[in-house]
Amino acid sequence: MRTEPHRNPVNPLTAVRNLGILAHVDAGKTTVTERILYVTGTTHKRGEVHDGTTVTDFDSQERDRGITIFAAAVSCGWGGHRINLIDTPGHVDFADEVARSLRVLDGAIAVFDAVAGVEPQSESVWRQADRYGVPRIAFVNKLDRAGADLDTAVESIRQRLHPAPLVVQLPIGAEDGFGGVVDLLRMRALVWADGRDSVEERPVPDELVDEARRRRRVLEEAVAELHPGALEEFCAESAVSARTLEGALRDLTRTGDGVVVLCGSAYRNRGIEPLLDAVVAYLPSPLDVPAVRGVRDGGEEERAADPAAPFAALAFKVNATATGRLTYLRVYSGTIRKGEAVTVWDAGAPRTERIGRILRVQADRHDRLELAVAGDIVAVVGLKTARAGATVCAPGAPLVLEPPTTAEPVVSVAVEARARTETDRLVSALTRLVEEDPSLVVRTDPETGQTLLSGMGELHLEVAVEKIRRAHGLDVRVGRPRVAYRETVVRGVTGHVHRHVKQDGGAGQFAHVVLDVEPLPESSGTAGGSATGFEFRSVVVGGRVPQEYVRSVEAGCRDALGEGPVGGHPVTGLRVVLTDGATHSKDSSEMAFRTAGRQALREALRACAMVLLEPVVEVTVTVPEDSVGGVLGDLAARRGRVTDSTTRGGAGTGAGTAVITATVPLAELFGYATRLRSRTQGRGVFTTRPTGYAPAPASVSTAASGMASDGTPAR
């Protein structure tokens, strides 16, 4: 529904919107996506998450669990525009899937629950969007729920996310009586009648006229404070026209200085048409975002979103199936046709491959295309080795684009096939898993020989293992999850001397180094804690250690960080300073100094005061008020530190809901979901958000190092 439809522009790229749906789990992302597909005529039946009939949650695990696990792409049309939409996961364990999607998007809709407001994962995905510079509009969903309040949700956006929320709608009715909105720009009412799918435009109800005028004035003042053009008109006319407001809101959205806020109830199909109008009006087209930048021949180069420019695209998702590989591409420049050869840059190595087919993606369904142009999000068949983050470009015009960052895994489980004859099939299945999800890591424990699968959380690993079972028909045995510990320096050493001398015939090896080791200033071991990173400096004077050997010492020190002296865990949060050294005219070499750096740092770390760090998370637990005591006691038993506790509704009557926020070691949360359900008769829920590393107590350090308190191996 548009009263003022957009005309098809001359440049078709201005009619393209590449956007994602971002939110906390259960805020209604998938339902919003389903209603968008229904309203635009892409589907003819409304899919429901609880029925397992949604288009984007097509995987069997998503339908069984009722949550989005894998980012799914769909396309639809609205007002002469093509909208490429990616529905992203909301659970913290799949944050890397969100990051890979944000890397290729031009805009996003952030969905918030009208009762809960900004929730932990809402905040996390918002920060991810900040990192990638993705413009957003906000949709406050579930206004038909008991306790829903638009103003409270908007205030939580202001306080926790810190943009200027620019509310452009006023709800008509509340909770069960929510039936429409007042469009504050054009001062009209949009009403959705029960039993009807279409929206009806009406005059503003008499009882809301004064409130609508007040809120329109608040909107004008807020926009005038942020936008020079609106300020000029406001000062001259004491008001801002709808046309000027729309232009100013578009500018503020694209610069990130403000966020347009709309509201509705996706489940009841209310508020979707104006949301689509806002997508078209405020979010950018591929022409409105900066040209993509990449590296070519050691220097930076820009590629404009032009179908006539050399082809350049980024692979952001891979589906490795038994029948072939689907590689999802965001095309930034140029045009590609099926059958053409391309260069794939992955891990710095170029390979020439051929595009077999090009597909327009509709979740698990695909339409064949003859070509893809700048601004498109498509899937291609034929790229055999491209992984998520690889650049695909024209062979004669190479350009390497920056890949999405991948977080380090924090939880590991041991996996093995129950039948020894299935070991090779398990290796193949794990390889395919890692191709699809770069945040999963597979490695072999050098001490036990076990195959370890590492990921972002307990649920992440559960989903990965279940996928092996379902997709590959393997019976897999899984060990207890283990967290990824780190070690850091709390008191360093100075003047540690190491001489590497080796003479066994032929050319000898000689390297002499003197190192200082100290903790990084920011790695003080607090719970929010950074305790991350490694710095290397050289203060050697007089050329006693040539520069090429200094680089070799640094490389050797980095080699030594893989295993610390406490329990063989990676070492982080330290600075190494090369203060002196010596060389031999014949026997010194880069290899000798690298070996010296590695051995010197290993010895120095054994002389330092070290501490074990464990990953900690912020846990937000929502429980009935009458269950708070038991939940607090259980959190304390898990070494949790409560940082906040609030009550929503029914305070003091036992009928309200308590929201408890605590910092808890990740290792203590295994099995917490079952425990929480039993303590709250199934009414309690919790979410987690990683916050960093914190020093582990002595008992944990002993267990993680594999030793008992008396120094004997722990059983």
XYZ file of C-alpha atoms in Angstrom:
715
model
C 0.000 0.000 0.000
C 1.408 3.365 -1.075
C -0.557 6.539 -1.509
C 2.433 8.109 -3.276
C 4.131 5.273 -5.183
C 7.743 5.703 -6.176
C 8.336 5.915 -9.901
C 10.814 3.512 -11.432
C 14.071 5.480 -11.562
C 16.310 5.781 -14.590
C 19.136 3.846 -12.938
C 17.691 0.485 -11.844
C 20.201 0.239 -8.986
C 18.353 2.996 -7.128
C 15.384 0.612 -6.943
C 17.361 -2.085 -5.074
C 17.448 -2.496 -1.283
C 19.763 -5.062 0.323
C 18.779 -5.360 3.946
C 18.741 -7.705 6.905
C 16.431 -8.336 9.849
C 18.253 -8.061 13.192
C 16.964 -8.762 16.689
C 17.178 -10.670 19.926
C 15.868 -14.240 19.835
C 12.029 -14.359 19.927
C 11.594 -10.662 19.128
C 9.805 -11.647 15.917
C 12.401 -11.387 13.129
C 11.203 -14.409 11.192
C 7.541 -13.430 11.565
C 8.354 -9.950 10.226
C 10.101 -11.572 7.249
C 7.139 -13.879 6.629
C 4.687 -10.971 6.699
C 6.859 -8.978 4.298
C 6.802 -11.897 1.859
C 3.029 -12.200 2.272
C 2.231 -8.488 1.923
C 4.424 -8.162 -1.184
C 2.670 -11.118 -2.817
C 5.786 -13.309 -2.829
C 3.909 -15.943 -0.819
C 0.155 -16.535 -0.699
C -0.065 -18.017 2.775
C 1.270 -16.633 6.028
C 3.922 -18.917 7.510
C 4.070 -19.364 11.288
C 7.134 -20.166 13.384
C 5.139 -22.282 15.854
C 3.681 -24.350 13.020
C 7.043 -24.850 11.287
C 5.652 -23.383 8.055
C 7.925 -20.373 7.551
C 9.847 -19.823 4.326
C 13.164 -18.748 5.856
C 13.304 -21.266 8.733
C 13.337 -24.183 6.310
C 15.977 -26.331 8.014
C 14.544 -29.207 10.061
C 16.461 -28.122 13.170
C 15.102 -24.565 12.900
C 11.562 -25.903 12.725
C 12.116 -28.324 15.600
C 13.706 -25.702 17.867
C 11.514 -22.758 16.774
C 14.495 -20.417 16.279
C 16.489 -19.110 13.341
C 19.890 -20.809 13.097
C 21.077 -20.082 9.560
C 20.840 -16.781 7.697
C 18.338 -17.166 4.839
C 18.052 -14.884 1.796
C 14.785 -14.033 0.009
C 13.718 -11.459 -2.594
C 10.462 -9.563 -3.067
C 9.110 -6.432 -4.733
C 7.434 -3.330 -3.282
C 6.495 -0.048 -4.926
C 8.623 -0.712 -8.005
C 11.634 -1.666 -5.878
C 13.363 -5.014 -5.457
C 14.156 -5.935 -1.861
C 16.816 -8.554 -1.156
C 16.237 -9.600 2.423
C 18.333 -11.721 4.807
C 16.688 -13.118 7.955
C 19.494 -13.509 10.514
C 19.729 -15.603 13.715
C 18.976 -13.982 17.063
C 20.787 -16.387 19.400
C 24.214 -15.251 20.611
C 25.819 -18.559 19.576
C 25.223 -17.637 15.930
C 26.539 -14.067 16.090
C 29.146 -14.853 13.425
C 26.360 -15.748 10.990
C 24.920 -12.272 11.644
C 28.321 -10.629 11.116
C 28.829 -12.330 7.752
C 25.422 -11.096 6.631
C 25.999 -7.534 7.859
C 29.246 -7.398 5.895
C 27.320 -7.512 2.600
C 24.165 -5.538 3.512
C 23.374 -1.898 2.776
C 20.727 -1.486 5.498
C 18.822 -3.301 8.224
C 15.555 -3.452 10.148
C 16.178 -3.829 13.887
C 13.189 -5.542 15.540
C 12.450 -4.943 19.226
C 9.909 -6.533 21.553
C 7.431 -3.863 22.756
C 7.423 -5.443 26.240
C 11.131 -6.208 26.722
C 12.616 -3.301 24.706
C 16.343 -3.613 24.054
C 17.517 -7.094 25.085
C 21.120 -8.378 25.331
C 21.394 -9.773 21.819
C 19.585 -6.721 20.415
C 22.459 -4.682 21.786
C 25.084 -7.068 20.398
C 23.731 -7.068 16.837
C 23.315 -3.290 16.998
C 27.015 -2.943 17.830
C 27.863 -5.321 14.983
C 25.887 -3.101 12.612
C 27.781 -0.072 13.975
C 31.049 -1.848 13.206
C 30.084 -2.385 9.579
C 28.440 1.033 9.203
C 25.018 -0.389 8.286
C 22.123 2.146 8.415
C 19.071 0.930 10.354
C 15.430 1.626 11.000
C 13.692 0.227 14.093
C 10.440 -1.720 14.274
C 8.890 -2.119 17.736
C 6.984 -5.391 17.397
C 4.337 -7.186 19.463
C 2.333 -4.092 20.434
C -0.659 -6.404 20.903
C 0.991 -8.138 23.896
C -0.006 -7.483 27.504
C 2.378 -4.903 28.934
C 3.463 -3.561 25.524
C 4.550 0.084 25.655
C 6.049 1.923 22.688
C 7.441 4.795 24.768
C 9.246 2.464 27.187
C 10.771 0.511 24.305
C 11.899 3.749 22.634
C 13.465 4.975 25.857
C 15.447 1.720 26.135
C 16.715 2.332 22.580
C 17.812 5.830 23.591
C 19.553 4.724 26.783
C 21.177 1.447 25.714
C 21.933 1.990 22.030
C 22.480 5.773 22.118
C 21.110 6.850 18.737
C 18.435 9.544 18.525
C 15.158 7.579 18.142
C 12.838 9.423 15.751
C 9.344 8.037 16.285
C 7.175 8.519 13.195
C 4.051 6.657 14.362
C 1.537 6.758 17.214
C -0.252 3.488 18.121
C -4.047 3.364 17.895
C -5.247 1.260 20.805
C -3.165 -0.763 23.249
C -2.451 -4.440 23.879
C -5.434 -6.510 22.621
C -7.030 -3.323 21.318
C -4.085 -2.375 19.104
C -5.560 -1.870 15.658
C -3.493 0.662 13.757
C -1.089 3.589 13.778
C -1.113 7.310 13.102
C 1.426 8.335 10.447
C 2.920 11.464 12.031
C 4.502 12.693 8.790
C 1.258 12.875 6.817
C -1.103 12.985 9.829
C -3.260 10.086 8.706
C -4.509 6.942 10.424
C -3.678 3.493 9.056
C -6.056 0.847 10.380
C -5.998 -2.944 10.007
C -9.421 -4.447 10.609
C -9.725 -7.936 12.098
C -10.106 -10.587 9.429
C -8.750 -8.331 6.677
C -5.235 -8.357 5.243
C -5.289 -4.884 3.690
C -4.768 -1.565 5.443
C -7.352 1.194 5.372
C -6.456 4.875 5.446
C -8.638 7.109 7.630
C -8.555 10.523 9.317
C -6.831 10.642 12.696
C -9.335 9.639 15.421
C -10.668 12.663 17.326
C -9.397 11.385 20.665
C -5.834 11.164 19.273
C -5.645 14.441 17.339
C -4.042 16.457 20.176
C -1.584 13.693 21.058
C -0.669 13.207 17.380
C -0.007 16.954 16.988
C 2.153 16.957 20.130
C 4.205 14.003 18.916
C 4.544 15.504 15.440
C 5.964 18.637 17.088
C 8.410 16.528 19.132
C 9.505 14.790 15.919
C 10.029 18.113 14.115
C 12.125 19.495 16.983
C 14.236 16.323 17.218
C 14.924 16.297 13.467
C 15.679 20.049 13.419
C 18.322 19.546 16.129
C 20.137 17.026 13.929
C 19.595 18.193 10.337
C 20.626 21.652 9.014
C 17.994 21.745 6.252
C 15.180 20.895 8.645
C 16.518 23.421 11.168
C 16.477 26.179 8.556
C 12.843 25.481 7.657
C 11.866 25.108 11.315
C 13.359 28.497 12.171
C 11.688 30.187 9.184
C 8.259 28.544 9.352
C 8.084 27.281 12.974
C 7.277 23.885 11.431
C 8.773 21.283 9.128
C 6.864 19.977 6.111
C 6.329 16.267 5.478
C 8.552 16.459 2.380
C 11.419 18.042 4.301
C 10.951 15.620 7.193
C 11.161 12.618 4.880
C 14.339 13.910 3.242
C 15.904 14.705 6.611
C 14.966 11.298 8.029
C 16.572 9.666 4.992
C 19.808 11.623 5.536
C 19.909 10.947 9.296
C 19.286 7.227 8.789
C 22.089 6.910 6.268
C 24.592 8.847 8.394
C 23.591 6.954 11.559
C 22.771 10.179 13.458
C 19.190 9.048 13.978
C 17.039 5.947 13.753
C 13.472 6.028 12.442
C 11.142 4.100 14.773
C 7.964 2.380 13.553
C 5.664 0.006 15.390
C 3.181 -2.800 14.841
C 2.359 -6.448 15.411
C 3.822 -8.738 12.775
C 1.919 -11.779 14.031
C -1.395 -9.978 13.486
C -0.145 -8.519 10.185
C -0.289 -4.912 11.430
C 2.336 -2.341 10.525
C 4.092 -4.193 7.691
C 3.040 -1.943 4.772
C 4.356 1.281 6.383
C 7.508 -0.615 7.372
C 8.100 -1.474 3.699
C 7.430 2.143 2.755
C 10.078 3.184 5.280
C 12.570 0.656 3.840
C 12.131 2.206 0.401
C 12.132 5.798 1.662
C 14.969 5.773 4.194
C 17.366 2.854 3.674
C 20.075 3.236 1.014
C 20.368 1.656 -2.416
C 23.715 0.222 -3.599
C 24.400 3.643 -5.175
C 23.944 5.438 -1.844
C 26.664 3.549 0.033
C 30.403 4.191 -0.403
C 32.152 2.355 -3.228
C 33.657 -0.937 -2.113
C 37.382 -0.811 -1.374
C 39.849 -3.611 -1.897
C 43.531 -4.366 -2.385
C 45.091 -4.635 -5.829
C 48.817 -5.065 -6.392
C 49.572 -3.907 -2.852
C 47.542 -0.690 -3.097
C 43.938 0.242 -2.366
C 41.379 0.528 -5.144
C 37.689 1.450 -5.220
C 35.021 -0.188 -7.349
C 31.783 1.700 -7.916
C 28.414 -0.064 -8.011
C 28.388 -0.022 -11.807
C 27.327 -2.977 -14.002
C 29.895 -1.851 -16.583
C 32.832 -1.891 -14.123
C 35.106 -4.943 -13.662
C 33.362 -7.738 -11.790
C 33.950 -7.982 -8.006
C 31.902 -9.901 -5.433
C 32.276 -11.249 -1.901
C 31.272 -14.789 -0.899
C 29.498 -14.522 2.448
C 27.871 -17.941 2.830
C 28.471 -21.474 1.551
C 26.077 -24.420 1.535
C 28.095 -27.586 0.965
C 25.527 -30.256 0.127
C 25.901 -33.800 -1.129
C 24.764 -32.664 -4.596
C 27.096 -29.671 -4.861
C 28.143 -26.348 -3.361
C 26.031 -23.213 -3.333
C 28.127 -20.074 -2.874
C 26.209 -16.928 -1.911
C 27.650 -13.747 -3.431
C 27.105 -10.043 -2.925
C 27.987 -8.462 -6.262
C 29.592 -5.063 -5.675
C 30.540 -4.134 -9.239
C 30.361 -5.421 -12.782
C 28.299 -8.154 -14.406
C 28.746 -11.926 -14.418
C 27.067 -14.431 -16.744
C 26.721 -18.153 -16.283
C 29.588 -20.070 -17.868
C 32.112 -17.255 -17.396
C 35.478 -17.755 -15.716
C 36.300 -15.883 -12.507
C 39.244 -15.616 -10.141
C 38.664 -16.732 -6.548
C 40.958 -15.146 -3.952
C 40.912 -17.152 -0.736
C 43.667 -17.020 1.901
C 45.740 -14.889 -0.473
C 45.903 -17.548 -3.211
C 44.152 -16.955 -6.576
C 42.416 -19.776 -8.460
C 40.481 -19.670 -11.719
C 37.059 -21.313 -11.644
C 33.907 -21.180 -13.743
C 30.375 -20.091 -12.840
C 28.049 -22.962 -13.712
C 24.671 -21.502 -12.765
C 23.382 -18.255 -11.206
C 20.352 -18.463 -8.911
C 17.983 -15.953 -7.336
C 17.540 -17.247 -3.794
C 14.173 -17.764 -2.125
C 15.362 -19.502 1.069
C 15.534 -23.187 0.028
C 14.090 -22.509 -3.451
C 15.938 -20.969 -6.375
C 15.131 -19.299 -9.684
C 17.678 -19.498 -12.486
C 19.184 -16.278 -13.834
C 21.255 -15.603 -16.932
C 23.396 -12.955 -15.238
C 23.986 -11.033 -12.027
C 24.873 -7.338 -11.845
C 26.215 -4.893 -9.264
C 23.893 -4.694 -6.259
C 22.633 -8.269 -6.582
C 22.683 -10.937 -3.877
C 22.674 -14.316 -5.616
C 23.869 -17.885 -5.243
C 26.160 -19.535 -7.795
C 26.992 -23.141 -8.583
C 30.425 -24.165 -9.820
C 32.847 -22.589 -7.329
C 34.489 -25.640 -5.804
C 36.816 -24.096 -3.255
C 35.483 -20.613 -2.365
C 34.767 -20.255 1.346
C 32.887 -17.559 3.244
C 35.008 -14.403 3.024
C 36.578 -15.205 -0.360
C 36.664 -12.587 -3.116
C 35.357 -13.502 -6.571
C 36.464 -11.143 -9.331
C 37.198 -10.795 -13.036
C 40.425 -12.583 -14.033
C 41.861 -9.498 -15.732
C 41.003 -7.072 -12.923
C 41.911 -8.658 -9.562
C 40.633 -7.027 -6.382
C 40.787 -8.609 -2.918
C 37.984 -7.461 -0.600
C 38.242 -7.460 3.186
C 36.524 -10.604 4.557
C 34.225 -10.562 7.603
C 36.005 -11.050 10.906
C 35.565 -14.406 12.653
C 35.412 -14.632 16.433
C 37.527 -17.160 18.273
C 35.591 -20.229 19.459
C 35.079 -20.561 23.206
C 33.664 -24.070 23.676
C 34.968 -27.442 22.469
C 33.643 -30.997 22.434
C 35.344 -34.230 21.450
C 33.584 -36.027 18.586
C 34.135 -39.521 17.247
C 32.229 -42.011 15.143
C 30.846 -44.928 17.146
C 31.902 -47.319 14.360
C 35.587 -47.164 13.458
C 34.677 -47.798 9.827
C 32.826 -44.459 9.778
C 35.866 -42.356 10.735
C 36.594 -41.234 7.180
C 32.963 -40.204 6.683
C 33.098 -38.196 9.912
C 36.221 -36.359 8.712
C 34.433 -35.520 5.460
C 31.352 -34.311 7.340
C 33.427 -32.097 9.662
C 35.271 -30.618 6.672
C 31.947 -29.724 5.072
C 30.725 -28.174 8.333
C 33.756 -25.888 8.569
C 33.320 -24.861 4.918
C 29.788 -23.716 5.696
C 30.510 -22.102 9.068
C 33.968 -20.514 9.548
C 33.246 -19.958 13.261
C 33.549 -23.732 13.739
C 37.090 -25.078 14.153
C 38.186 -28.710 13.950
C 41.533 -29.795 15.365
C 43.234 -32.862 16.833
C 44.304 -32.795 20.474
C 48.054 -33.575 20.355
C 47.971 -35.307 23.757
C 44.847 -37.471 23.482
C 44.499 -37.776 19.703
C 40.811 -36.837 20.012
C 39.090 -34.817 17.303
C 37.859 -31.573 18.884
C 35.040 -29.466 17.434
C 35.103 -25.884 18.727
C 32.384 -23.247 18.395
C 30.713 -20.198 19.902
C 28.557 -21.928 22.495
C 26.809 -25.072 23.686
C 23.847 -24.625 21.326
C 26.164 -23.894 18.394
C 27.908 -27.230 18.904
C 24.625 -29.092 19.507
C 23.326 -27.839 16.160
C 26.576 -28.766 14.372
C 26.622 -32.309 15.783
C 22.938 -32.819 15.026
C 23.567 -31.686 11.466
C 26.214 -34.413 11.117
C 23.721 -36.966 12.365
C 20.834 -35.852 10.156
C 22.574 -34.793 6.955
C 25.210 -37.523 6.872
C 23.484 -40.360 8.718
C 26.391 -40.777 11.139
C 26.142 -42.079 14.670
C 28.429 -39.685 16.558
C 29.645 -39.889 20.149
C 30.204 -36.500 21.832
C 32.340 -35.711 24.870
C 31.487 -33.147 27.564
C 31.914 -29.532 26.400
C 35.120 -27.775 27.422
C 35.718 -24.044 27.425
C 38.654 -22.290 25.790
C 40.907 -21.095 28.598
C 43.681 -18.535 28.163
C 46.796 -17.736 30.161
C 48.226 -14.307 30.834
C 51.092 -12.633 32.660
C 50.432 -10.829 35.949
C 54.087 -10.215 36.853
C 56.775 -10.267 34.227
C 60.541 -10.697 34.105
C 63.326 -8.446 32.849
C 66.641 -9.218 31.251
C 65.912 -12.859 30.402
C 68.923 -14.122 28.400
C 68.816 -16.956 25.912
C 71.631 -18.200 23.672
C 70.788 -20.577 20.862
C 73.928 -22.385 19.704
C 73.876 -25.459 17.492
C 76.838 -27.033 15.724
C 76.417 -30.510 14.278
C 78.360 -30.342 11.054
C 77.906 -27.919 8.204
C 76.537 -24.422 8.864
C 75.900 -23.748 12.528
C 73.160 -21.781 14.245
C 73.805 -18.890 16.601
C 71.428 -16.383 18.113
C 71.640 -14.407 21.344
C 68.585 -12.508 22.633
C 67.637 -10.656 25.808
C 63.901 -10.211 26.500
C 61.689 -8.299 28.927
C 58.176 -9.708 29.413
C 55.396 -7.665 31.009
C 51.580 -7.652 31.077
C 49.773 -5.312 28.716
C 48.339 -2.341 30.673
C 44.739 -3.113 29.637
C 44.948 -6.801 30.618
C 44.392 -6.252 34.308
C 42.276 -9.391 34.620
C 38.925 -7.751 35.271
C 35.721 -9.506 34.371
C 35.074 -7.270 31.410
C 38.443 -7.844 30.596
C 40.428 -7.435 27.724
C 43.414 -9.560 28.542
C 43.760 -9.956 24.838
C 46.523 -9.243 22.398
C 50.259 -9.375 22.044
C 52.735 -6.582 21.522
C 56.368 -6.849 20.453
C 58.912 -4.038 20.529
C 62.627 -3.771 19.969
C 64.831 -1.237 21.734
C 68.115 -2.712 20.532
C 70.597 -0.008 19.527
C 73.811 -0.024 17.580
C 72.678 -2.665 15.107
C 73.483 -5.476 17.525
C 70.475 -7.341 16.105
C 69.731 -6.508 12.446
C 66.139 -5.635 11.571
C 65.486 -8.825 9.615
C 66.497 -10.830 12.707
C 64.225 -8.682 14.912
C 61.296 -9.766 12.760
C 62.376 -13.389 13.182
C 62.488 -12.997 16.971
C 58.933 -11.621 16.895
C 57.791 -14.570 14.759
C 59.398 -16.980 17.227
C 57.678 -15.275 20.152
C 54.318 -15.607 18.378
C 55.060 -19.302 17.891
C 55.523 -19.645 21.654
C 52.117 -18.134 22.457
C 50.297 -21.315 21.430
C 51.008 -23.128 24.706
C 51.430 -21.519 28.116
C 53.176 -22.958 31.180
C 50.027 -23.229 33.366
C 48.062 -25.762 31.342
C 49.175 -25.561 27.749
C 46.521 -22.966 26.834
C 47.151 -20.029 24.459
C 48.897 -17.062 26.067
C 47.559 -13.541 25.598
C 47.711 -10.066 27.101
C 51.484 -9.554 27.215
C 54.212 -7.348 25.814
C 57.658 -8.622 24.847
C 60.558 -6.192 24.479
C 63.800 -7.217 22.786
C 66.430 -5.251 24.732
C 69.719 -6.706 23.505
C 71.289 -9.488 21.497
C 74.282 -10.611 19.507
C 74.992 -12.233 16.169
C 77.686 -14.397 14.612
C 79.171 -13.417 11.282
C 78.618 -16.873 9.773
C 76.210 -18.873 11.916
C 73.410 -16.344 12.524
C 70.290 -16.641 10.383
C 66.606 -15.804 10.437
C 65.823 -19.410 11.376
C 68.267 -19.302 14.287
C 66.752 -16.102 15.679
C 63.209 -17.427 15.250
C 64.161 -20.534 17.223
C 65.838 -18.351 19.862
C 62.759 -16.123 20.176
C 60.469 -19.134 20.623
C 62.644 -20.839 23.226
C 63.457 -17.601 25.063
C 59.799 -16.660 25.522
C 58.877 -20.167 26.656
C 61.588 -20.030 29.316
C 60.632 -16.476 30.319
C 56.958 -17.401 30.743
C 57.938 -20.177 33.135
C 59.707 -17.533 35.212
C 56.751 -15.121 35.118
C 53.782 -15.100 37.483
C 50.985 -16.469 35.302
C 47.232 -16.726 35.790
C 44.584 -18.790 34.039
C 41.747 -16.861 32.399
C 38.290 -18.319 31.808
C 35.594 -16.949 29.471
C 32.733 -15.178 31.245
C 29.328 -14.204 29.924
C 26.582 -11.813 30.929
C 23.462 -13.858 31.670
C 20.004 -12.289 31.590
C 17.467 -14.531 33.326
C 13.727 -13.833 33.102
C 11.725 -15.730 35.735
C 8.461 -15.442 37.686
C 8.839 -13.259 40.759
C 8.131 -16.169 43.114
C 11.143 -18.095 41.730
C 13.748 -15.365 42.246
C 15.231 -16.761 45.477
C 16.007 -20.188 44.037
C 17.415 -18.723 40.832
C 19.697 -16.323 42.730
C 20.969 -19.171 44.887
C 21.676 -21.303 41.838
C 23.572 -18.449 40.147
C 25.676 -17.961 43.284
C 26.502 -21.682 43.291
C 27.711 -21.268 39.717
C 30.091 -18.471 40.787
C 27.733 -15.876 39.324
C 27.901 -12.211 40.295
C 24.526 -10.450 40.068
C 24.831 -6.974 38.540
C 21.170 -5.964 38.177
C 17.679 -7.107 39.092
C 14.400 -5.500 38.027
C 10.718 -6.428 38.229
C 8.143 -5.920 35.514
C 4.528 -5.684 36.668
C 2.935 -7.208 39.755
C 5.782 -6.145 42.052
C 5.292 -7.490 45.556
C 2.364 -9.695 44.581
C 4.307 -12.659 43.259
C 2.589 -12.244 39.893
C 5.291 -10.175 38.230
C 8.342 -11.105 36.211
C 11.894 -10.588 37.463
C 14.811 -9.905 35.131
C 18.163 -10.798 36.691
C 21.474 -9.892 35.083
C 24.630 -11.638 36.269
C 28.183 -12.320 35.161
C 28.882 -16.064 35.176
C 31.832 -18.204 34.005
C 30.884 -19.948 30.769
C 32.000 -23.340 32.102
C 29.362 -23.122 34.856
C 26.493 -22.704 32.391
C 26.592 -26.146 30.808
C 23.228 -27.745 31.513
C 21.820 -24.520 33.000
C 18.767 -24.513 30.709
C 17.507 -27.792 32.197
C 18.226 -26.627 35.742
C 16.411 -23.316 35.217
C 13.349 -25.033 33.787
C 13.137 -27.364 36.776
C 13.429 -24.473 39.265
C 10.762 -22.364 37.542
C 8.333 -25.079 36.357
C 9.368 -24.379 32.786
C 8.586 -20.646 32.968
C 12.143 -19.308 33.164
C 14.275 -18.339 30.163
C 17.787 -16.968 29.859
C 20.119 -15.454 27.279
C 23.871 -14.950 27.304
C 26.301 -12.435 25.863
C 30.123 -12.883 25.910
C 31.890 -10.205 27.944
C 35.524 -11.331 27.886
C 37.842 -13.263 30.195
C 38.402 -13.181 33.953
C 40.961 -14.829 36.277
C 39.927 -18.349 37.246
C 40.059 -19.503 40.891
C 42.728 -21.952 41.980
C 40.416 -24.979 41.799
C 39.581 -24.240 38.162
C 43.228 -23.558 37.332
C 44.200 -26.917 38.805
C 41.525 -28.781 36.834
C 42.293 -26.953 33.599
C 45.990 -27.700 33.910
C 45.202 -31.409 34.263
C 46.862 -31.650 37.694
C 45.534 -32.374 41.151
C 46.307 -30.110 44.095
C 49.289 -32.261 45.074
C 50.811 -31.999 41.598
C 49.803 -35.480 40.429
C 47.792 -35.939 37.243
C 44.080 -35.295 37.832
C 41.726 -38.194 37.217
